[in-house]
Coordinates of C-alpha atoms in Angstrom, one line a residue:
Chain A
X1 CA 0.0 0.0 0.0
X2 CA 1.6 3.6 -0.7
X3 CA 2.1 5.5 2.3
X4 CA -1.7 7.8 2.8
X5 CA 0.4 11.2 1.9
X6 CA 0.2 9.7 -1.4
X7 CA -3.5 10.2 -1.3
X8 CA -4.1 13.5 -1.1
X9 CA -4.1 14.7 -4.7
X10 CA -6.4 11.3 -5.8
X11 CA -8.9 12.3 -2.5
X12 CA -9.2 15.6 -3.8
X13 CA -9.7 15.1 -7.2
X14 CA -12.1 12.2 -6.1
X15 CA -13.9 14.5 -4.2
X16 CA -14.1 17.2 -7.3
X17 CA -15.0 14.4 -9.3
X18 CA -18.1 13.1 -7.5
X19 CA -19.5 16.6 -7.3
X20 CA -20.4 15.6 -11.0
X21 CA -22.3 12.0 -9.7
X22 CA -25.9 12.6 -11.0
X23 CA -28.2 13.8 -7.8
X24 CA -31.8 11.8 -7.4
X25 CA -33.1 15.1 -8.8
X26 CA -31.9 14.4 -12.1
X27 CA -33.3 11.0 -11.9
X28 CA -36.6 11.7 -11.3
X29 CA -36.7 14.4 -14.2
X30 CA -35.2 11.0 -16.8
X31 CA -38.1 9.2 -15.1
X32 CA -40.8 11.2 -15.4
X33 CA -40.3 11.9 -19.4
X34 CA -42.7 10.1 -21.5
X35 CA -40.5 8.2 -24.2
X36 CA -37.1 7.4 -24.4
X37 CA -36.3 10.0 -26.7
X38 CA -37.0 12.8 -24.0
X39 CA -35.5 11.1 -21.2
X40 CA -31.6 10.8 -23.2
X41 CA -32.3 14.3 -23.7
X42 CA -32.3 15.1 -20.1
X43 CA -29.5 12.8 -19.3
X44 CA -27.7 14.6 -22.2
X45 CA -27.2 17.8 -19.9
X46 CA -24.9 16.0 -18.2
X47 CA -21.5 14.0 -18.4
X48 CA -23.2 11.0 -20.8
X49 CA -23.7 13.9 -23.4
X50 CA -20.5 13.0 -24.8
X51 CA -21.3 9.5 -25.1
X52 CA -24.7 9.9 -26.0
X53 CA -23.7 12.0 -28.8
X54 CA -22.2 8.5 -30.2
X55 CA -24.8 6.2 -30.4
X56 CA -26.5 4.9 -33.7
X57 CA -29.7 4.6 -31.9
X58 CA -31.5 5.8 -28.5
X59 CA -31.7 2.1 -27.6
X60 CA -27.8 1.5 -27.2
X61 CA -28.4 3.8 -24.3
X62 CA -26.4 0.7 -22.6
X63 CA -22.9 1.6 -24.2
X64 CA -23.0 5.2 -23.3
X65 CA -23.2 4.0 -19.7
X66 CA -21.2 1.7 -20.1
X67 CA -18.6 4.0 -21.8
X68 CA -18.7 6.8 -19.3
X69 CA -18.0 4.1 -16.4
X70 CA -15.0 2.6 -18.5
X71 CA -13.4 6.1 -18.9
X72 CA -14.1 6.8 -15.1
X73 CA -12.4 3.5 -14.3
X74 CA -9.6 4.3 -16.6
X75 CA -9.4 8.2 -15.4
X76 CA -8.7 7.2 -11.9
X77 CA -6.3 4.3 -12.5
X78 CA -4.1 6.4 -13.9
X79 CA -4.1 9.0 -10.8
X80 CA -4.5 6.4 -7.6
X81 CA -1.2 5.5 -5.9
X82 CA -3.0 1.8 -5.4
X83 CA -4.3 1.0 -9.1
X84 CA -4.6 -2.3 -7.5
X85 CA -8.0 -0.6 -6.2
X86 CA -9.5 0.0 -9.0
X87 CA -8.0 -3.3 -10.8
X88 CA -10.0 -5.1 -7.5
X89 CA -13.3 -2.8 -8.3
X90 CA -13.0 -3.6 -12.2
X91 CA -12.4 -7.6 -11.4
X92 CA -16.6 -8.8 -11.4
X93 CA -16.6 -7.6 -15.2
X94 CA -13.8 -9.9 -16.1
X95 CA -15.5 -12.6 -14.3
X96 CA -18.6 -12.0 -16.5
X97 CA -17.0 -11.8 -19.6
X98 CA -15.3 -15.3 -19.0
X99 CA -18.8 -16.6 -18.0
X100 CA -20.4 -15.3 -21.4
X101 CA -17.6 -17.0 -23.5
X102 CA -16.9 -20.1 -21.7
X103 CA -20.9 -20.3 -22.0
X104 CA -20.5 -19.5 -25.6
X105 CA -18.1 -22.2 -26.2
X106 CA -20.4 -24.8 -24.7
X107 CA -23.1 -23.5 -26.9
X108 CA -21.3 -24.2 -30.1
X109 CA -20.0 -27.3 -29.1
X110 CA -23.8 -27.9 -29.3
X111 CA -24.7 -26.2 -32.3
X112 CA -25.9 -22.9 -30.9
X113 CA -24.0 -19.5 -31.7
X114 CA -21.7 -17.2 -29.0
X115 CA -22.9 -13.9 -27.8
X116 CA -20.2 -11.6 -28.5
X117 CA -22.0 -8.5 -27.8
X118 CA -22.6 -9.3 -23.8
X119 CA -18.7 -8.9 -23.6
X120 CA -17.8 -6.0 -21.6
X121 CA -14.9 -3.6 -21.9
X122 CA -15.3 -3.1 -18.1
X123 CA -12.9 -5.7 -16.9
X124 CA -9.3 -5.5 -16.8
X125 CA -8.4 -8.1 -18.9
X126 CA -8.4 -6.9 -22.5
X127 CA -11.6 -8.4 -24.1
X128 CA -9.6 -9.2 -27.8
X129 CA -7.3 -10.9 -24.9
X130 CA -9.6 -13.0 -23.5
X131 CA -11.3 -13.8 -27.2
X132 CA -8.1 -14.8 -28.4
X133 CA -7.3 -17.1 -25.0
X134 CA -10.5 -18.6 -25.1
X135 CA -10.4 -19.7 -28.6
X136 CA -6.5 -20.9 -28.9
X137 CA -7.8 -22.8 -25.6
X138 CA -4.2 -20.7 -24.3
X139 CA -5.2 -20.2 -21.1
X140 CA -1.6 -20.0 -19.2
X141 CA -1.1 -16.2 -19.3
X142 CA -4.4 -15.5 -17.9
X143 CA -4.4 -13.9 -14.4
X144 CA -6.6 -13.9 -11.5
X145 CA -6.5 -17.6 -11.0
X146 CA -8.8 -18.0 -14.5
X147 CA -5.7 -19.9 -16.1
X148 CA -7.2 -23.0 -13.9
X149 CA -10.4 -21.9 -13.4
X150 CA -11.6 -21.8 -17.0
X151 CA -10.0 -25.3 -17.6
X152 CA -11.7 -26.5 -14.2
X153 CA -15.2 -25.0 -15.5
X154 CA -14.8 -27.3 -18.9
X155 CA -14.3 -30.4 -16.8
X156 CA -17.3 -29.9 -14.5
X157 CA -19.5 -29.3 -16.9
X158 CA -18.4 -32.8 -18.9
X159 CA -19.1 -34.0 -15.5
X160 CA -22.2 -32.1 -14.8
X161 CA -24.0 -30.6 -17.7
X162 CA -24.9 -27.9 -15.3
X163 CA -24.6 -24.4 -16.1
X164 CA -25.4 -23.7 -12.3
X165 CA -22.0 -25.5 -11.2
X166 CA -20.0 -22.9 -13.5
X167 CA -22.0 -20.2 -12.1
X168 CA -20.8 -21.7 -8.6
X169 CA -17.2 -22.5 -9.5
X170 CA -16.0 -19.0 -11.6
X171 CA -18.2 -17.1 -8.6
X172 CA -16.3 -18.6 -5.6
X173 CA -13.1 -18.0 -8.6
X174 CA -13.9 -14.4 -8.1
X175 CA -14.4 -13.8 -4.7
X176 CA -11.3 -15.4 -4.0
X177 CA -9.3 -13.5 -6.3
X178 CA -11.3 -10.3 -4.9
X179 CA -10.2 -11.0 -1.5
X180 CA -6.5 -12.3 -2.6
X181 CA -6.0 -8.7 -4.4
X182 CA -7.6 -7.0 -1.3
X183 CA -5.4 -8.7 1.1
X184 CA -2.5 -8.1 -1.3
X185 CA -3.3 -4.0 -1.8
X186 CA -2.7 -3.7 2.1
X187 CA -5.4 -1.7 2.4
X188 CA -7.4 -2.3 5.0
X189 CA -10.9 -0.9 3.8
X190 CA -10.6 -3.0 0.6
X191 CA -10.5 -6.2 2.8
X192 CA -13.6 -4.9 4.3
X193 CA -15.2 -4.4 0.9
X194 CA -15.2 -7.1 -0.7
X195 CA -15.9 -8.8 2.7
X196 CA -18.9 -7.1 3.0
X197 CA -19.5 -8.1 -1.1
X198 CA -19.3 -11.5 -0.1
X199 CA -21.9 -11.0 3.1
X200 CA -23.9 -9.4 0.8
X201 CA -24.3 -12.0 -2.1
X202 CA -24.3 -15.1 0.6
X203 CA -27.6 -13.2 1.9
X204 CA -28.9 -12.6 -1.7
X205 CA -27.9 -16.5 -2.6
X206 CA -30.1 -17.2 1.2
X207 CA -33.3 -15.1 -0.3
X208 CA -33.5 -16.7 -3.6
X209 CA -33.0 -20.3 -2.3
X210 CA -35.1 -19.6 0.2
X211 CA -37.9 -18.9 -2.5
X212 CA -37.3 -21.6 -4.2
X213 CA -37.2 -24.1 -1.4
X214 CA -33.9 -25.5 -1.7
X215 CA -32.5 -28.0 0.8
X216 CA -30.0 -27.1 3.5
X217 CA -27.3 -29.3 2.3
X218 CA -27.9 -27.8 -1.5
X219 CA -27.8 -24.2 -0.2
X220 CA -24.4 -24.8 1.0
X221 CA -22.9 -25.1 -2.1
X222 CA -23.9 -21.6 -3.2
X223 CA -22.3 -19.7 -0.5
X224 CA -18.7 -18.1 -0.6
X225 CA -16.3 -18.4 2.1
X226 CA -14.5 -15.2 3.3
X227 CA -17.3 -12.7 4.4
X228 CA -17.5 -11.4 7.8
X229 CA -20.5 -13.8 8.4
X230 CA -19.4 -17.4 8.1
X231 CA -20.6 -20.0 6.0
X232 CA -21.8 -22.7 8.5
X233 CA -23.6 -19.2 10.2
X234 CA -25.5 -18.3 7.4
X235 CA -26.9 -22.2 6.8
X236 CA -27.7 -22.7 10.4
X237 CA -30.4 -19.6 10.0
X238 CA -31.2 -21.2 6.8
X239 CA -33.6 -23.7 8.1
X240 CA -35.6 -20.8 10.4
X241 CA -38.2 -18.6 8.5
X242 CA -36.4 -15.3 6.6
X243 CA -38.1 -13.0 9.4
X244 CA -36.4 -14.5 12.1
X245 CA -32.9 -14.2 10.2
X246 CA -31.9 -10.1 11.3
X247 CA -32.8 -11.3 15.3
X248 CA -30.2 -14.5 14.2
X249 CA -27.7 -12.9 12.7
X250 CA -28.0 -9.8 15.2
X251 CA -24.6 -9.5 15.9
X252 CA -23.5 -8.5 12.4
X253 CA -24.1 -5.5 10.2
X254 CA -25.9 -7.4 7.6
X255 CA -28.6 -8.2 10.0
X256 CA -29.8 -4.3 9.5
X257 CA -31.2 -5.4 5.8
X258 CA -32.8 -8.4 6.9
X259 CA -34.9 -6.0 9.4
X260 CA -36.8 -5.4 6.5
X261 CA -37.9 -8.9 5.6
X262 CA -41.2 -9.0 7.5
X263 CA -43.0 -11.8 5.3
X264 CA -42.0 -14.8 4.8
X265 CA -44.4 -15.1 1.7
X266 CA -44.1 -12.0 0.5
X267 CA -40.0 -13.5 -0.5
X268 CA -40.4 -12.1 -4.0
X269 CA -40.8 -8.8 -3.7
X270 CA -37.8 -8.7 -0.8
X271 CA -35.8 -10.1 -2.8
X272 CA -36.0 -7.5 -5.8
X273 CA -36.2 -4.6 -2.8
X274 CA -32.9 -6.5 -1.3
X275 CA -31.1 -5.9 -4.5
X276 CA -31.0 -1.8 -3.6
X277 CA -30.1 -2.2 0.3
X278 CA -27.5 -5.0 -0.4
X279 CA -25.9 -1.9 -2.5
X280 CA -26.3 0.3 -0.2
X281 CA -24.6 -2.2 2.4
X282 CA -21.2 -2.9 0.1
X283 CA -21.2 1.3 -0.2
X284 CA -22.0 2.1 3.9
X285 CA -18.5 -0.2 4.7
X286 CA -16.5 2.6 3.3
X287 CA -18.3 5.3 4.4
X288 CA -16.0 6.3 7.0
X289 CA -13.1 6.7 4.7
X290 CA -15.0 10.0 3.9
X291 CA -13.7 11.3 7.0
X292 CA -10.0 11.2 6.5
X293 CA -8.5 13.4 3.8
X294 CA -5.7 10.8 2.6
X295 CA -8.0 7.3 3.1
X296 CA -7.7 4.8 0.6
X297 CA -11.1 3.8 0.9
X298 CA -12.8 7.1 -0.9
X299 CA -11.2 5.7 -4.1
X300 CA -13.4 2.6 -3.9
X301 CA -16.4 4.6 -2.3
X302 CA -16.4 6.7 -5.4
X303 CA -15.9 3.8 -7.9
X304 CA -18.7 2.0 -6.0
X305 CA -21.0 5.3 -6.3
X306 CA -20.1 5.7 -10.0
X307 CA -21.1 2.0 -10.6
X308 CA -24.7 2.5 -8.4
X309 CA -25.5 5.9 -10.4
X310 CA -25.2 3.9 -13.7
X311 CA -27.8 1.6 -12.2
X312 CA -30.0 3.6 -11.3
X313 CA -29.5 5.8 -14.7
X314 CA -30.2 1.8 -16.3
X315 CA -33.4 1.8 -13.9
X316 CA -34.6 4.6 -15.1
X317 CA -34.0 4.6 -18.3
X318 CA -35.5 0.8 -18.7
X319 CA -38.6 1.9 -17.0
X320 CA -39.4 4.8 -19.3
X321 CA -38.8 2.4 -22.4
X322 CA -40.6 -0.3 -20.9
X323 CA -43.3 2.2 -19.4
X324 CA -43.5 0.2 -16.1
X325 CA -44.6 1.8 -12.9
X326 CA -42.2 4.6 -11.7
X327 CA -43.0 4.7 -8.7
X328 CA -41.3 0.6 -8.2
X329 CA -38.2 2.2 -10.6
X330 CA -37.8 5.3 -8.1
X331 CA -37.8 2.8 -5.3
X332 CA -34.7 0.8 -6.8
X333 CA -32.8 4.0 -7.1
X334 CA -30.0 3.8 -5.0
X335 CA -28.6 6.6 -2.7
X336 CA -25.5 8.3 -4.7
X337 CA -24.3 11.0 -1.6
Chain B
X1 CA 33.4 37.8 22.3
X2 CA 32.7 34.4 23.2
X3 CA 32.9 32.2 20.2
X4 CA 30.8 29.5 21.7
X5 CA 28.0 31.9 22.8
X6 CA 28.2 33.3 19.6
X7 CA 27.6 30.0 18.0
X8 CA 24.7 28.4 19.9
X9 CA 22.8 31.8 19.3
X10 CA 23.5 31.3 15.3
X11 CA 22.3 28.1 16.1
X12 CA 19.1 28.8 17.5
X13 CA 18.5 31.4 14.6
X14 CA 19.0 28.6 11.9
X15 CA 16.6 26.2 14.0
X16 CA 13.9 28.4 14.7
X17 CA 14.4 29.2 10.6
X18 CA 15.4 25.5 9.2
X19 CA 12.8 24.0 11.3
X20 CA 9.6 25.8 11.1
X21 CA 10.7 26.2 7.0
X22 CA 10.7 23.0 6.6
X23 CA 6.9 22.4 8.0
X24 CA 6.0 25.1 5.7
X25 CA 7.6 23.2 3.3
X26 CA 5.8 19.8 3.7
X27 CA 2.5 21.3 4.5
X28 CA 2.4 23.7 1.7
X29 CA 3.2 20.7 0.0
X30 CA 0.5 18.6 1.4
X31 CA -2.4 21.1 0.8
X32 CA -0.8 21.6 -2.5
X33 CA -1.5 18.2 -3.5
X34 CA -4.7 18.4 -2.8
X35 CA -5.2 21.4 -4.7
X36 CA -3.6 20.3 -7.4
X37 CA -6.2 17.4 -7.4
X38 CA -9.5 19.9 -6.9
X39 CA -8.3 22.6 -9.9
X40 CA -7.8 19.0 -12.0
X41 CA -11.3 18.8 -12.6
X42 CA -12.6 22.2 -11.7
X43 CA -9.5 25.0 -12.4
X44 CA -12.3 27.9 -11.2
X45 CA -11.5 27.0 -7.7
X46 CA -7.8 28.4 -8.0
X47 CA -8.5 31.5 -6.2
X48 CA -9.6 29.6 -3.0
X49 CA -7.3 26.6 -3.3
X50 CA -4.2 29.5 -3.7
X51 CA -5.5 30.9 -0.2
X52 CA -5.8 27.8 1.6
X53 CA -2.7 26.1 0.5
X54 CA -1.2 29.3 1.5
X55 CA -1.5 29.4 5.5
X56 CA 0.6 26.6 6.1
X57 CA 3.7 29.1 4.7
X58 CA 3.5 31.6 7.8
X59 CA 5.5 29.1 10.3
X60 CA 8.4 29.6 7.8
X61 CA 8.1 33.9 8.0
X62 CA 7.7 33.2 11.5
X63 CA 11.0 31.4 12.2
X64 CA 12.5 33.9 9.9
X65 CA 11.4 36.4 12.0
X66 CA 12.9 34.9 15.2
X67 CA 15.9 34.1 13.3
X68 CA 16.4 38.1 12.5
X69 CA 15.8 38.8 15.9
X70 CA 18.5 36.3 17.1
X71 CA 21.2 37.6 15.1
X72 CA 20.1 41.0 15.5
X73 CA 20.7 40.4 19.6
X74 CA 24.3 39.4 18.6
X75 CA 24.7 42.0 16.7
X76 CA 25.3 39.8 13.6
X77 CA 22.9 42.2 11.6
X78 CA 22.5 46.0 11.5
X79 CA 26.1 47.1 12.1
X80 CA 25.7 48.1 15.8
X81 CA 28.7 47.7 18.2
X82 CA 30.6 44.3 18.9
X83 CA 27.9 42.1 21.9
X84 CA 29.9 40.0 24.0
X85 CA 27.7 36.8 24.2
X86 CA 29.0 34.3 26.6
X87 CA 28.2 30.8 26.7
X88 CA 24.7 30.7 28.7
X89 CA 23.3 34.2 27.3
X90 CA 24.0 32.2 23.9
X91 CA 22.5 28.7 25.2
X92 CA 19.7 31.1 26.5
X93 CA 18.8 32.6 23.1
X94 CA 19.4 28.9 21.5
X95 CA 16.2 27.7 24.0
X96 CA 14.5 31.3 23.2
X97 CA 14.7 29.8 19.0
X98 CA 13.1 26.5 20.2
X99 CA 8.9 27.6 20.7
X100 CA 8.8 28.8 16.8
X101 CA 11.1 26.0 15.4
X102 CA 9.4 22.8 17.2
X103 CA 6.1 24.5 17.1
X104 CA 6.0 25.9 13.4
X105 CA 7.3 22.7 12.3
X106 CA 4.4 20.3 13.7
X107 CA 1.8 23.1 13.4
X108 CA 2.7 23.5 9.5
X109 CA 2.5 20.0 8.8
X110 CA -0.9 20.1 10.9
X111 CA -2.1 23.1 9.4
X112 CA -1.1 21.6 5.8
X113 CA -3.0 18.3 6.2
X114 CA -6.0 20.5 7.4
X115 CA -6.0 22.4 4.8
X116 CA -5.4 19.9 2.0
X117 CA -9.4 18.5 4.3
X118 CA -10.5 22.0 3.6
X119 CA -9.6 22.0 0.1
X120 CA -11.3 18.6 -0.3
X121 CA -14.5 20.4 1.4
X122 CA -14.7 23.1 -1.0
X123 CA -14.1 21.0 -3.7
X124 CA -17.6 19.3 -3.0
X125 CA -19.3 22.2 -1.2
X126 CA -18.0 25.4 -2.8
X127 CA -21.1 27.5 -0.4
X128 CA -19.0 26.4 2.6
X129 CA -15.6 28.3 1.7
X130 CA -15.9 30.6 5.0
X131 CA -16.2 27.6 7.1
X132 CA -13.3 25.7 5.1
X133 CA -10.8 29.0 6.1
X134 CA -11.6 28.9 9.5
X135 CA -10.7 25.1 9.8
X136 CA -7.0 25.6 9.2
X137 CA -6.6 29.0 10.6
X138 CA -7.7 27.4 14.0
X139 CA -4.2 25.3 13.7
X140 CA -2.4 28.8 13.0
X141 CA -3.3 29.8 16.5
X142 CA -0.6 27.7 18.0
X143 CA 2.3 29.0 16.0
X144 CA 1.3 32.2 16.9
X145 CA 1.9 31.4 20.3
X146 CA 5.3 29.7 19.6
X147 CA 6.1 32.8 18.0
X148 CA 5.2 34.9 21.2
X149 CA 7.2 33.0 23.5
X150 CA 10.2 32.9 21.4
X151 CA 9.6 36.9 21.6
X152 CA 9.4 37.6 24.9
X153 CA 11.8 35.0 25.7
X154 CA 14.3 36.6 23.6
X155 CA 13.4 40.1 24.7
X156 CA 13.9 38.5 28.4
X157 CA 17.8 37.9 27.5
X158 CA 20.5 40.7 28.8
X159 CA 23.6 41.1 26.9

């Protein structure tokens, strides 16, 4: 980690920086526009004009987001004394772009065609990179641990045929790698992250096997090690009803989402509500950073704001294309401070 | 003229400067990093980033001051007549030098990391620029008093 002096001009220009993060104000003028066509308009008062300004179409409103976060991400690696940070914050998008091509290869093997255009350039590994790797079947020079984990996901699914063991084996892939760089950055907040990550997607994995009535012994496999809630924790609330869970699991900060699962049968509609305050969980771990001047931690607070204010601009936006009820999109926005 | 006197007195005078120049130094340096970062992305906040970054430089004017003073009691400066200064008036105005160098050293540094906070304040709440002054200035208040002790306890010494 490089000494916190080091910090002070990437703090401060963080801190400039996320003067420009788009205010719920904004928002809720995108959401209440009647067609798409209005609603890029408003977002094109502010830093997506330049991207918007690109596009073909309104509907590949998806790559101007998507560009405006890869230039943020590639802004602020240049400028952080750690660029392990933002390497660690940029890590899930390499994750899913090896998921959609090892998926791709399996569906040509059985006839079907890949889906190129669900690659990301979000992750750190170059996506021509990771093409290239994938089809040479070269997979030595590829970091993060993926040189034995794509391999690994080839032979379970000979052994399986189960796209849901993938999903299980190149998650707990990334998690580990997450905490691995964490540990490795020295930085102290970043362990606490993706700690909190984990937490965070163990309680989303609880929810949705909760609604689909999985078995204890099943559940187990879809939970990650590392989090500050163990494993063999989280299963032994598993068998008690999902209202119970925040008094069980009262001694740890997670328990303060699970205060707002009331119903047990109303699982559903918690779990879509969970998504937003499982967000706003990963994000309230570095909070504190904001009050040291020279704290590693406001560089992945800002990342992680800059990836939860192109959510909710993708909330929005989908809602006034799909016309769906705003008043559900305005209650997935999450808080951007 | 005691040589020795002489010399612990030039000594104190280069502490009281060195030391409370080079806290300037670092926390001008600090609170210029961070201003460098804020006029980055917004270079219409020079004006208050300039003022900010500047406070942490009066512990260096400060120990230059006390520094004059010193060689002026020796009569180093101003051409008056020859002061004999033996070896405990000169061990006196070495320990009259150490308020403004100790002090301005660790209250620049202070005042720099403050202020780089301050600068980091008015870069995401411009409205609260009176408030972001007052921060750093607070910090000032304590080499001001180095600086008064290393006053009167030069004033104190009879050559």
């Amino acid at each position: 980690m490089a000494p916190a002096e080091q910090y002070g001009y990437a703090v401060a220009r963080l801190r400039a920086m996320s003067g420009r993060l788009l205010e719920e104000a904004l928002l809720l003028r995108v959401l209440e526009c009647e067609d798409l066509e209005s609603a890029i308009k408003v977002l094109g008062e502010t830093v997506y004009s330049g991207w918007l300004m690109e596009l073909k179409g309104i509907g590949e409103f998806d790559k101007a987001i998507e560009a405006e976060l890869l230039h943020v991400f590639e802004e602020v690696h240049k400028f952080v004394p750690d660029a392990a940070l933002v390497e660690l914050c940029r890590l899930p998008y390499d994750f899913h772009n090896v998921k959609v091509l090892v998926k791709g290869t399996l569906l040509v093997r059985e006839g079907g065609e890949r889906r190129f255009d669900l690659l990301t350039k979000l992750g750190n590994i170059p996506v021509d990179d990771l093409i290239t790797a994938m089809e040479t079947e070269d997979y030595r020079l590829l970091p993060f641990g993926l040189h034995r984990l794509v391999p690994g996901c080839f032979t379970v699914w000979e052994q399986s045929r189960d796209v849901l063991e993938l999903e299980k084996l190149l998650d707990e892939g990334l998690f580990e790698a997450m905490r691995l760089g964490a540990e490795a950055s020295g930085v102290e907040s970043a362990v606490l992250w993706v700690r909190a990550r984990i937490d965070a997607e163990n309680v989303r994995s609880l929810l949705r096997l909760k609604r689909m009535n999985v078995e204890t012994s099943a559940a187990a496999g879809y939970l990650h090690a590392g989090g500050l809630i163990s494993k063999d924790r989280l299963l032994s609330v598993f068998t008690e009803p999902p209202e119970s869970w925040a008094k069980l699991l009262a001694f740890a900060d997670v328990s303060s989402i699970l205060s707002g699962v009331q119903d047990g049968a109303d699982l559903n509609a918690t779990v879509v509500g969970l998504e937003k305050v499982l967000d706003e969980y990963v994000g309230a771990v570095l909070e504190s950073s904001k009050y040291d001047a020279f704290a590693p931690g406001n560089v992945m607070s800002f990342l992680w704001k800059k990836e939860l204010e192109t959510k909710n601009i993708r909330i929005a936006l989908v809602s006034v294309s799909n016309n769906t009820d705003r008043t559900l999109a305005r209650g997935l926005f999450r808080h951007v401070g | 003229m005691d040589l020795l006197g002489i010399a612990l007195a030039i000594f104190g005078a280069a502490m009281a400067a060195g030391w409370a120049g080079a806290g300037s130094a670092i926390g001008v340096g600090i609170a210029g990093e961070s201003g460098a970062g804020v006029m980055t992305e917004d270079p219409g906040k020079f004006g208050l980033v300039l003022l900010l970054q500047a406070l942490p430089g009066t512990q260096g004017i400060y120990g230059l001051l006390i520094a004059f003073f010193a060689i002026l009691k020796v009569g180093l400066l101003g051409g008056g007549a020859e002061v004999t200064v033996n070896v405990w008036q000169g061990l006196a105005i070495f320990f009259a030098c150490l308020p403004i160098a100790v002090g301005g050293y660790y209250s620049a540094i202070a005042q720099g990391k403050t202020s780089a906070a301050s600068i980091q304040m008015i870069a995401k709440r411009p409205e609260e620029t009176g408030k972001a002054v007052i921060l750093p200035a607070m910090v000032e208040t304590y080499a001001v008093l180095s600086l008064l002790m290393s006053i009167i306890l030069l004033n104190g010494i009879k050559l």
